[in-house]
Amino acid sequence: MTDPHQPATSPGTSTGDVERRAALAEALGKEIWPADKDALVARAQEGNAPDRVLSDLRRLPSGQQFDNVQDVARALGIGTEQQRF
């Protein structure tokens, strides 16, 4: 467990990483998990996600299951928050 008094964003995580992760979360929602690349891309397309989100999702490895947006962010090399509790 990390110190709850410390920032939740991992060292080296940029504001851009936080914004990209937020855009992914907004485009995908909470009901899709767990899901694979194809399901994530389809959900984003149905919701008219921004091109950047679709581009990121298309770069995900095929044949892998993702449990949440943090898993997606890690697979894309986007910084993720620490587990606080």
Backbone as JSON, one array per atom type, in Angstrom:
{
  "sequence": "MTDPHQPATSPGTSTGDVERRAALAEALGKEIWPADKDALVARAQEGNAPDRVLSDLRRLPSGQQFDNVQDVARALGIGTEQQRF",
  "N": [[0.85, -1.16, 0.0], [0.49, 2.25, -0.69], [1.54, 5.48, 0.52], [-1.11, 7.45, 1.55], [-0.88, 10.15, 1.61], [0.76, 10.96, -0.33], [1.14, 12.01, -3.78], [-1.05, 10.45, -6.17], [-0.31, 9.89, -8.72], [2.04, 8.21, -10.62], [5.64, 8.53, -10.49], [7.1, 10.2, -13.22], [4.86, 10.16, -14.77], [3.08, 11.99, -17.02], [1.13, 15.02, -17.51], [-0.11, 14.75, -19.95], [-0.26, 11.94, -20.13], [-2.15, 11.42, -18.13], [-4.36, 12.72, -19.21], [-4.72, 11.24, -21.59], [-5.33, 8.71, -20.54], [-7.68, 9.34, -19.19], [-9.31, 10.0, -21.37], [-9.49, 7.52, -22.63], [-10.85, 6.08, -20.62], [-13.27, 7.49, -20.55], [-14.26, 7.01, -23.13], [-14.63, 4.25, -23.09], [-16.1, 3.43, -20.84], [-17.62, 1.84, -17.91], [-18.89, -0.61, -18.04], [-17.88, -2.5, -19.8], [-15.81, -4.21, -19.07], [-14.38, -7.41, -18.19], [-12.44, -7.18, -21.24], [-11.36, -7.72, -24.66], [-9.01, -6.56, -27.18], [-10.48, -6.24, -29.64], [-13.15, -5.93, -28.75], [-12.89, -3.58, -27.26], [-12.09, -1.69, -29.2], [-14.37, -1.78, -30.83], [-16.34, -0.8, -29.04], [-15.38, 1.8, -28.62], [-15.59, 2.82, -31.21], [-18.37, 2.7, -31.63], [-19.17, 4.63, -29.83], [-18.25, 6.9, -31.01], [-15.59, 7.75, -30.44], [-12.72, 9.89, -29.98], [-10.19, 10.26, -32.55], [-7.58, 9.82, -31.57], [-7.97, 8.14, -29.36], [-9.04, 5.85, -30.62], [-6.85, 5.2, -32.24], [-4.93, 4.59, -30.27], [-6.16, 2.34, -29.05], [-6.19, 0.52, -31.16], [-3.55, -0.19, -31.27], [-3.18, -1.99, -29.26], [-2.18, -5.22, -28.01], [-3.26, -8.18, -29.65], [-5.4, -10.89, -28.6], [-5.23, -10.65, -25.87], [-6.62, -10.19, -22.65], [-8.17, -7.5, -21.01], [-8.65, -6.07, -17.87], [-9.39, -3.61, -16.91], [-9.23, 0.0, -17.34], [-6.72, 0.72, -16.49], [-5.13, -1.5, -17.07], [-5.19, -1.35, -19.86], [-3.91, 1.12, -20.23], [-1.35, 0.53, -19.21], [-0.52, -1.41, -21.09], [-0.26, 0.21, -23.28], [1.82, 1.78, -22.58], [1.32, 4.02, -21.12], [1.49, 6.12, -18.33], [0.35, 5.1, -15.08], [-1.86, 5.37, -12.24], [-0.9, 4.97, -8.8], [-1.67, 2.2, -6.65], [-3.7, 3.11, -4.13], [-5.07, 2.25, -1.83]],
  "CA": [[0.0, 0.0, 0.0], [1.27, 3.48, -0.74], [1.19, 6.53, 1.46], [-2.23, 8.22, 1.01], [-0.55, 11.57, 1.61], [1.58, 11.21, -1.51], [0.35, 12.08, -5.01], [-1.39, 9.13, -6.69], [0.28, 9.71, -10.04], [3.39, 7.63, -10.56], [6.72, 9.38, -11.0], [7.29, 10.1, -14.66], [3.58, 10.25, -15.46], [2.87, 13.37, -17.43], [-0.25, 15.49, -17.63], [-0.61, 14.13, -21.17], [-0.63, 10.56, -19.8], [-3.39, 11.48, -17.36], [-5.42, 13.09, -20.15], [-4.95, 10.1, -22.49], [-6.0, 7.67, -19.76], [-9.04, 9.81, -18.95], [-10.04, 9.89, -22.64], [-9.78, 6.1, -22.79], [-11.89, 5.72, -19.66], [-14.53, 8.1, -20.99], [-14.73, 6.34, -24.35], [-14.92, 2.83, -22.87], [-17.09, 3.24, -19.79], [-17.36, 0.87, -16.84], [-19.62, -1.85, -18.21], [-17.27, -3.37, -20.81], [-14.72, -5.02, -18.53], [-13.13, -7.5, -18.96], [-12.62, -7.12, -22.69], [-10.15, -7.82, -25.48], [-8.78, -5.44, -28.09], [-11.58, -6.07, -30.6], [-14.32, -5.39, -28.05], [-12.59, -2.2, -26.87], [-12.15, -0.87, -30.42], [-15.77, -1.7, -31.24], [-17.03, 0.1, -28.11], [-14.94, 3.17, -28.9], [-16.16, 3.23, -32.5], [-19.8, 2.92, -31.41], [-19.32, 5.87, -29.08], [-17.6, 8.0, -31.74], [-14.42, 8.2, -29.68], [-11.74, 10.67, -30.74], [-9.21, 9.49, -33.34], [-6.43, 9.44, -30.72], [-8.39, 6.98, -28.57], [-9.11, 4.71, -31.53], [-5.48, 4.87, -32.62], [-4.31, 3.9, -29.13], [-6.77, 1.01, -28.87], [-5.76, -0.35, -32.26], [-2.17, -0.62, -31.01], [-3.16, -3.0, -28.21], [-1.89, -6.58, -28.49], [-4.41, -9.08, -29.84], [-5.38, -12.1, -27.79], [-5.01, -10.34, -24.45], [-7.8, -9.72, -21.94], [-7.91, -6.34, -20.17], [-9.63, -6.03, -16.79], [-9.78, -2.23, -16.63], [-8.5, 1.0, -18.14], [-5.32, 0.71, -16.05], [-4.47, -2.54, -17.87], [-5.04, -0.79, -21.21], [-2.88, 2.16, -20.17], [-0.05, -0.14, -19.07], [-0.19, -2.04, -22.37], [0.09, 1.27, -24.22], [2.96, 2.52, -22.06], [0.85, 5.26, -20.51], [1.64, 6.06, -16.88], [-0.87, 4.79, -14.34], [-1.86, 5.76, -10.84], [-0.53, 3.96, -7.84], [-2.75, 1.64, -5.83], [-3.62, 3.9, -2.9], [-5.63, 1.56, -0.67]],
  "C": [[0.9, 1.23, 0.0], [0.78, 4.46, 0.3], [0.06, 7.38, 0.88], [-1.98, 9.72, 0.99], [0.33, 11.97, 0.43], [0.69, 11.31, -2.74], [0.12, 10.68, -5.57], [-0.75, 8.86, -8.04], [1.72, 9.26, -9.91], [4.43, 8.62, -11.05], [6.91, 9.14, -12.49], [6.0, 10.14, -15.45], [3.31, 11.71, -15.76], [1.39, 13.74, -17.41], [-0.88, 14.89, -18.88], [-1.03, 12.69, -20.94], [-1.97, 10.52, -19.07], [-4.56, 11.79, -18.29], [-5.74, 11.95, -21.11], [-5.72, 8.99, -21.78], [-7.45, 8.07, -19.49], [-9.9, 9.7, -20.22], [-10.39, 8.43, -22.92], [-10.93, 5.67, -21.88], [-13.25, 6.27, -20.08], [-15.11, 7.37, -22.19], [-15.21, 4.91, -24.08], [-15.99, 2.58, -21.81], [-16.71, 2.13, -18.81], [-17.95, -0.51, -17.11], [-18.92, -2.87, -19.12], [-16.3, -4.41, -20.23], [-15.2, -6.37, -18.03], [-13.44, -7.55, -20.46], [-11.28, -7.28, -23.4], [-10.07, -6.6, -26.42], [-9.97, -5.19, -29.01], [-12.82, -5.46, -29.95], [-14.11, -3.92, -27.67], [-12.66, -1.26, -28.08], [-13.6, -0.7, -30.86], [-16.55, -0.73, -30.35], [-16.66, 1.55, -28.41], [-15.52, 3.68, -30.22], [-17.65, 3.54, -32.36], [-20.07, 4.25, -30.73], [-18.7, 7.07, -29.75], [-16.44, 8.61, -30.96], [-13.49, 9.02, -30.58], [-10.73, 9.76, -31.46], [-8.05, 9.01, -32.5], [-6.76, 8.2, -29.9], [-8.43, 5.73, -29.45], [-7.72, 4.26, -31.95], [-4.77, 4.11, -31.5], [-4.86, 2.49, -28.99], [-6.35, 0.04, -29.97], [-4.33, -0.85, -32.09], [-2.08, -1.7, -29.94], [-2.82, -4.37, -28.79], [-3.17, -7.39, -28.61], [-4.27, -10.28, -28.93], [-5.16, -11.88, -26.32], [-6.31, -9.79, -23.87], [-7.38, -8.56, -21.03], [-9.03, -6.24, -19.14], [-10.15, -4.63, -16.5], [-8.93, -1.27, -17.46], [-7.03, 1.07, -17.72], [-4.53, -0.34, -16.84], [-4.21, -2.04, -19.29], [-3.91, 0.23, -21.22], [-1.49, 1.53, -20.06], [0.4, -0.75, -20.39], [0.24, -1.01, -23.41], [1.3, 2.08, -23.76], [2.6, 3.87, -21.49], [1.0, 5.1, -19.0], [0.31, 5.82, -16.2], [-0.73, 5.23, -12.89], [-1.41, 4.6, -9.97], [-1.77, 3.42, -7.17], [-2.67, 2.34, -4.49], [-4.11, 3.15, -1.69], [-5.77, 0.09, -0.97]]
}
